[in-house]
mmCIF file of C-alpha atoms in Angstrom:
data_model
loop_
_atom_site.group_PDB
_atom_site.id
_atom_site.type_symbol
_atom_site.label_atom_id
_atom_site.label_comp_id
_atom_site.label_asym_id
_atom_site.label_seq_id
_atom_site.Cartn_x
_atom_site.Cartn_y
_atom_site.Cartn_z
ATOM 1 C CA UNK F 103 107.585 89.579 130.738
ATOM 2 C CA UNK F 104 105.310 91.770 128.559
ATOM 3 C CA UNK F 105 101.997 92.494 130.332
ATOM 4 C CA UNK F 106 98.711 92.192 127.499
ATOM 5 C CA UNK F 107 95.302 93.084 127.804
ATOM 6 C CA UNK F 108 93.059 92.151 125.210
ATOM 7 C CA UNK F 109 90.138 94.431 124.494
ATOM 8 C CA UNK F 110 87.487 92.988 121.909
ATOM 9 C CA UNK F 111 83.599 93.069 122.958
ATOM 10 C CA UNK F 112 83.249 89.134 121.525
ATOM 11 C CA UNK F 113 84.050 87.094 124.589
ATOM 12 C CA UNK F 114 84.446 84.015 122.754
ATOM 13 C CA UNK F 115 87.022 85.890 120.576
ATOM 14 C CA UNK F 116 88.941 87.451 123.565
ATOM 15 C CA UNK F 117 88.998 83.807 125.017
ATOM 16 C CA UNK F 118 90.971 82.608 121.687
ATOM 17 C CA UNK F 119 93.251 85.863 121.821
ATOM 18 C CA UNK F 120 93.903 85.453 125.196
ATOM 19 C CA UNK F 121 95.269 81.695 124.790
ATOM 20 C CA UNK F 122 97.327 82.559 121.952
ATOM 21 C CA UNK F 123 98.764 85.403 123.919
ATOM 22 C CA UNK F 124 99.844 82.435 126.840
ATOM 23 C CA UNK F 125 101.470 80.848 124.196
ATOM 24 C CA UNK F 126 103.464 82.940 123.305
ATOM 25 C CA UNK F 127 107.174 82.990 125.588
ATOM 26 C CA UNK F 128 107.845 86.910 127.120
ATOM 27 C CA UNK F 129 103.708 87.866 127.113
ATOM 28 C CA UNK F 130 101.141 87.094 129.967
ATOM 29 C CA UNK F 131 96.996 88.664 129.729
ATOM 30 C CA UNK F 132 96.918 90.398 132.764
ATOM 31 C CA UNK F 133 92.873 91.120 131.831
ATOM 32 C CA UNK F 134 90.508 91.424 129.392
ATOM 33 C CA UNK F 135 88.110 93.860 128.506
ATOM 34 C CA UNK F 136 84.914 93.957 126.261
ATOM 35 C CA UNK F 137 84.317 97.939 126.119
ATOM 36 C CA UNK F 138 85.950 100.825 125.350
ATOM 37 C CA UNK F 139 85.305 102.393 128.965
ATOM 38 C CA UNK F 140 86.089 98.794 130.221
ATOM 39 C CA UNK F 141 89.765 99.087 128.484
ATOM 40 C CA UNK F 142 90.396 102.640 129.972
ATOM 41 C CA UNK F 143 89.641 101.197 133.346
ATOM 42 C CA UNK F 144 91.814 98.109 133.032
ATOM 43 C CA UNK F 145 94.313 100.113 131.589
ATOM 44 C CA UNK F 146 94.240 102.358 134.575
ATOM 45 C CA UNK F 147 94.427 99.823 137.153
ATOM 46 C CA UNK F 148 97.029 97.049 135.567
ATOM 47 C CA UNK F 149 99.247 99.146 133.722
ATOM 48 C CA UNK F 150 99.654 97.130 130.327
ATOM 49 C CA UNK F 151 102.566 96.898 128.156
ATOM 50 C CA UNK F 152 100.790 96.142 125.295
ATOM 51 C CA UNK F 153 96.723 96.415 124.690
ATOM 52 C CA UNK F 154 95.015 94.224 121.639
ATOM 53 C CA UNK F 155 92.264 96.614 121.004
ATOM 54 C CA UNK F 156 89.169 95.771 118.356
ATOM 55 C CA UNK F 157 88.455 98.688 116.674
ATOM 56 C CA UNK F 158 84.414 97.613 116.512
ATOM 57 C CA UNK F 159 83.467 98.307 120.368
ATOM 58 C CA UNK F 160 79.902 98.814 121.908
ATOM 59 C CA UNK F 161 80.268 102.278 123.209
ATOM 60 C CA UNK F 162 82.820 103.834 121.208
ATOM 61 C CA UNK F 163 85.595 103.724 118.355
ATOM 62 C CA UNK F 164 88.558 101.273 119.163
ATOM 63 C CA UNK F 165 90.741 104.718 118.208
ATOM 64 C CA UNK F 166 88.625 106.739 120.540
ATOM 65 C CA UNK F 167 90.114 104.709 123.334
ATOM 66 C CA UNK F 168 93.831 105.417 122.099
ATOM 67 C CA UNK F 169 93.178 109.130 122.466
ATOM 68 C CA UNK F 170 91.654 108.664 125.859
ATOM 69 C CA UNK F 171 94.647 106.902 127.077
ATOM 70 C CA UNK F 172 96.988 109.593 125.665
ATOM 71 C CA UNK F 173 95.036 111.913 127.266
ATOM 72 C CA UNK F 174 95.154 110.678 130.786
ATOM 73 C CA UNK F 175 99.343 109.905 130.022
ATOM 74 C CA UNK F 176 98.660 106.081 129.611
ATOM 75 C CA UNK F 177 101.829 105.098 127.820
ATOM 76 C CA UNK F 178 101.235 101.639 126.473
ATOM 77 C CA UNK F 179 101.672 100.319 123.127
ATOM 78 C CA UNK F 180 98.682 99.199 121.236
ATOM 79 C CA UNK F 181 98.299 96.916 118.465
ATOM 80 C CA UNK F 182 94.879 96.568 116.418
ATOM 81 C CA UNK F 183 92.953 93.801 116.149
ATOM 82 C CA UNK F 184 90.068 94.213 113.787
ATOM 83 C CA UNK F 185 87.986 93.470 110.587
ATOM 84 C CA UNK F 186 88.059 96.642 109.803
ATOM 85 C CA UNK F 187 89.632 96.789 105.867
ATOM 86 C CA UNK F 188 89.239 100.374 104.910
ATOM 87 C CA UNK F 189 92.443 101.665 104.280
ATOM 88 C CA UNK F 190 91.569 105.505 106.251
ATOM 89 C CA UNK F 191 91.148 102.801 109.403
ATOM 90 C CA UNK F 192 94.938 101.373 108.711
ATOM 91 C CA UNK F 193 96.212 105.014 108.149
ATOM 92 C CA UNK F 194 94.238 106.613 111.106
ATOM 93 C CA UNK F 195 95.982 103.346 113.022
ATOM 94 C CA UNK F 196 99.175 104.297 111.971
ATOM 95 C CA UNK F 197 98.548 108.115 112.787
ATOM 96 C CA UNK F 198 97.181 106.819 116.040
ATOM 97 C CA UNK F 199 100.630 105.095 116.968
ATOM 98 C CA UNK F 200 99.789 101.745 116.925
ATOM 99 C CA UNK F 201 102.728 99.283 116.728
ATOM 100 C CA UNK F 202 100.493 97.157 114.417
ATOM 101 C CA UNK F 203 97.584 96.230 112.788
ATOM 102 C CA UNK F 204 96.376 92.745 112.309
ATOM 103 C CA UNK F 205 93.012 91.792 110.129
ATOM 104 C CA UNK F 206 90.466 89.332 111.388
ATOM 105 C CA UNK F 207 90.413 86.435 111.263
ATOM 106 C CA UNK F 208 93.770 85.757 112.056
ATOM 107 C CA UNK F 209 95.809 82.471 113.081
ATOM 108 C CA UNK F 210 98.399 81.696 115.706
ATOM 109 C CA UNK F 211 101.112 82.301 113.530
ATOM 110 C CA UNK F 212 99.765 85.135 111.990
ATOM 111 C CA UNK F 213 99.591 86.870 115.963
ATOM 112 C CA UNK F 214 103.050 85.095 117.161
ATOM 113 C CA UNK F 215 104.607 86.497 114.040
ATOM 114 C CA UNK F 216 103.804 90.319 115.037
ATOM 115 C CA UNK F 217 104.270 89.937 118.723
ATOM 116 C CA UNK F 218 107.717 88.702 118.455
ATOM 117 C CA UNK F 219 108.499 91.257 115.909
ATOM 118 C CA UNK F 220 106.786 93.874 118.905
ATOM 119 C CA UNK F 221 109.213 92.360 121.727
ATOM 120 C CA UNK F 222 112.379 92.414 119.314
ATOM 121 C CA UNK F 223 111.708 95.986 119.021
ATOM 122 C CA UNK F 224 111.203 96.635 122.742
ATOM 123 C CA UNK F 225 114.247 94.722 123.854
ATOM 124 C CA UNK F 226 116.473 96.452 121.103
ATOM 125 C CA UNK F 227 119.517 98.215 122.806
ATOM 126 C CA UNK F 228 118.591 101.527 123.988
ATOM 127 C CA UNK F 229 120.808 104.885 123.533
ATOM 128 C CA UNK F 230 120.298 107.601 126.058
ATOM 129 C CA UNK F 231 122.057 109.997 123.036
ATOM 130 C CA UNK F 232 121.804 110.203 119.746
ATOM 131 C CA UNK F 233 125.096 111.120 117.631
ATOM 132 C CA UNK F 234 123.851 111.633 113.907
ATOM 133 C CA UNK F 235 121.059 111.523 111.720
ATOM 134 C CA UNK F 236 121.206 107.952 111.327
ATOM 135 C CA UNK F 237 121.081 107.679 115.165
ATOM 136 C CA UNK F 238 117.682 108.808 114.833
ATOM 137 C CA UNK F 239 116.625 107.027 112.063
ATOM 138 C CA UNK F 240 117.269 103.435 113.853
ATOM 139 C CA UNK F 241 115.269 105.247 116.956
ATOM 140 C CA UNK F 242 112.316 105.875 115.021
ATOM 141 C CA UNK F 243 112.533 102.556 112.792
ATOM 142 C CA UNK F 244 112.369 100.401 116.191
ATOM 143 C CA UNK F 245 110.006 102.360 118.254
ATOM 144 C CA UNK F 246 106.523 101.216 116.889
ATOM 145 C CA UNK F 247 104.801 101.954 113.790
ATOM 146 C CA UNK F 248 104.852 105.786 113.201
ATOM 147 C CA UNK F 249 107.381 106.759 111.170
ATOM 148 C CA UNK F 250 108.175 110.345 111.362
ATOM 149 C CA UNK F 251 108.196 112.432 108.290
ATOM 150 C CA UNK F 252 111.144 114.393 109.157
ATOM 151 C CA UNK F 253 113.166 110.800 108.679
ATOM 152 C CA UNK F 254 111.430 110.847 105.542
ATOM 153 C CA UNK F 255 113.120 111.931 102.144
ATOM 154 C CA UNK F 256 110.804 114.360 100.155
ATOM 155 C CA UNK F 257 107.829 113.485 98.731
ATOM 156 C CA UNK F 258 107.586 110.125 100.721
ATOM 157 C CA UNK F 259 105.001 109.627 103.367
ATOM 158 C CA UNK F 260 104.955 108.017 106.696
ATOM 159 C CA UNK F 261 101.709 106.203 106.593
ATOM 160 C CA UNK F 262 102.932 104.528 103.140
ATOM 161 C CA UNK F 263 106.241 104.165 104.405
ATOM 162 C CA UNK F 264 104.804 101.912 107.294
ATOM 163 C CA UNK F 265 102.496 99.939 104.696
ATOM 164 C CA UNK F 266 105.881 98.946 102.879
ATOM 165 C CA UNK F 267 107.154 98.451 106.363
ATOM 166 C CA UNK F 268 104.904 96.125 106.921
ATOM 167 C CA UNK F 269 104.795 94.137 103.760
ATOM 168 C CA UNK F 270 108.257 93.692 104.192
ATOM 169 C CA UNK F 271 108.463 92.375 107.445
ATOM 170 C CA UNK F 272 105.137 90.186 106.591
ATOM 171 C CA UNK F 273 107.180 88.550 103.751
ATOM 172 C CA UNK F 274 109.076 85.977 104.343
ATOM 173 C CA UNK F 275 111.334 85.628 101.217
ATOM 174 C CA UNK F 276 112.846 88.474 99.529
ATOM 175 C CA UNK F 277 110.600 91.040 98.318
ATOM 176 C CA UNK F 278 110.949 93.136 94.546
ATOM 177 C CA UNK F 279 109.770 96.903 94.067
ATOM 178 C CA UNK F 280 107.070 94.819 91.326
ATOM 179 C CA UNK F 281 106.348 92.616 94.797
ATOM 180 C CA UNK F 282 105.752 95.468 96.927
ATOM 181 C CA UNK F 283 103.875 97.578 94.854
ATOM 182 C CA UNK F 284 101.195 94.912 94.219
ATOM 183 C CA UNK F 285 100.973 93.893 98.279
ATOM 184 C CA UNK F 286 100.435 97.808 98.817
ATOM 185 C CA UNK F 287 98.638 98.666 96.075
ATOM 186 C CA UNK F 288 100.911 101.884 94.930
ATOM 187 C CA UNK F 289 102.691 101.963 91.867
ATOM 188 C CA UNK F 290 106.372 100.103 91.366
ATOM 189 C CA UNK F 291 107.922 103.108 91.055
ATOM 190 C CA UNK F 292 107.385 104.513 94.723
ATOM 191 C CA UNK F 293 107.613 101.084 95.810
ATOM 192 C CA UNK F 294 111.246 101.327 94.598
ATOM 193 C CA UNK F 295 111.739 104.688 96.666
ATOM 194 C CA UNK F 296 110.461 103.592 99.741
ATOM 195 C CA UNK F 297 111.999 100.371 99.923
ATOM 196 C CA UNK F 298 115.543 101.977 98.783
ATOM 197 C CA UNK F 299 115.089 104.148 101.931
ATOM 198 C CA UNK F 300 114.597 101.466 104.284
ATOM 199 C CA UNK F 301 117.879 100.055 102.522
ATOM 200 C CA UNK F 302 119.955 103.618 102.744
ATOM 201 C CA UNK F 303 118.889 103.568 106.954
ATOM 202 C CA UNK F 304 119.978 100.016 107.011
ATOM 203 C CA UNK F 305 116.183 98.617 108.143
ATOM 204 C CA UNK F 306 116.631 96.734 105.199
ATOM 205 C CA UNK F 307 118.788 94.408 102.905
ATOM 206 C CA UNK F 308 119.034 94.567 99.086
ATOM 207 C CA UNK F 309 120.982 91.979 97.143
ATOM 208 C CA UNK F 310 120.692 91.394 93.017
ATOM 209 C CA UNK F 311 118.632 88.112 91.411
ATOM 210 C CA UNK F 312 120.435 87.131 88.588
ATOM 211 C CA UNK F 313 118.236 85.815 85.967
ATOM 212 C CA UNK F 314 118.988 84.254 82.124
ATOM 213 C CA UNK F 315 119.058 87.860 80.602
ATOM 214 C CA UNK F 316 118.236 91.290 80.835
ATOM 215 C CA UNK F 317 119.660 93.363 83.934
ATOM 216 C CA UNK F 318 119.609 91.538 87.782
ATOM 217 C CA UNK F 319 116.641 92.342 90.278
ATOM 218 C CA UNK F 320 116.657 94.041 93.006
ATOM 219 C CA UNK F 321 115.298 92.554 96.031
ATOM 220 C CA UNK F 322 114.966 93.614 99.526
ATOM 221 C CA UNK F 323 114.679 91.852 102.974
ATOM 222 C CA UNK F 324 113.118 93.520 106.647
ATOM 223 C CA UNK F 325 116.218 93.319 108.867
ATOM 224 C CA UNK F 326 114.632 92.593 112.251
#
């Protein structure tokens, strides 16, 4: 079972979090908080797997309370919750290690969706040593968001790499480099390099669209 605490200063929206939480099979709320000094303290004293933390808090930035877990050796994963659409908050998110980031207002589905893809990755086989590069690759891929840049081929980056990350494993049909680069808003081109990366590590599939002329399409699939 994957202990949650939910951490948003709107206690009508925690209430709705925290049901679609208990809907969810593998994840019980073991509390709720509606500050950020409030989440430290619950984080201290129940030991979370995972926290849902708003970004928008009364007393302080949602990231503020990543680094103050950190700093006091809190190891949980978090995954954001906010309305927060600036694209520095995603990328500070990402820097921050969160596993996720979802935008209000969100559904059931939308939630259920990026849980289960959090407990696939937690229940993945584990390797006490790694043998090659790839080794490390699969490591990284499957433990949270962060992608490190040393897995990285030149000139890529790990907070796009984790955008196209994302908008592949948000899609649920096959997804083209023309696809991609629209959902990310970066040009087809490094669409194409990223996504052929996640292909080369084997965190994704790539099979050919045949159409009535002209050369097949590429198109790529998450592999959960």
């Amino acid at each position: 079972m994957i202990d949650v605490l939910v951490v948003d200063d709107d206690f009508m929206v925690a209430r709705i979090h925290r049901g679609f939480v208990e809907r969810i099979d593998g994840f019980q709320v073991v509390g709720t908080a509606s500050t950020g000094e409030e989440a430290v303290t619950a984080v201290h004293e129940l030991r979370p797997d995972l926290v849902l933390l708003d970004l928008y808090l009364p007393d302080m930035f949602g990231l503020d309370v990543v680094t103050r877990l950190r700093a006091a050796r809190h190891d949980c994963d978090v995954l954001v919750i906010s309305a927060a659409r600036e694209a520095d908050a995603v990328r500070r998110a990402v820097r921050y290690g969160a596993v996720n980031y979802l935008l209000k207002p969100f559904g059931f589905d939308e939630l259920r969706t990026r849980l289960e893809q959090y407990a696939a990755r937690r229940n993945s086989p584990r390797v006490s040593l790694v043998t090659d590069q790839s080794d490390v690759d699969r490591l990284l891929s499957r433990s949270g968001s962060h992608i490190a840049s040393s897995a990285l081929p030149r000139g890529l980056s790990a907070e796009t790499a984790e955008l196209v990350k994302r908008a592949l494993q948000e899609h649920a049909d096959t997804f083209s480099a023309a696809e991609c680069a629209s959902a990310v808003g970066i040009s087809r081109v490094s669409a194409r390099r990223y996504l052929e990366h996640f292909a080369d590590i084997g965190r994704a599939h790539v099979g050919l669209r045949y159409g009535s002329a002209g050369r097949p399409e590429r198109r790529y699939r998450w592999l959960s």
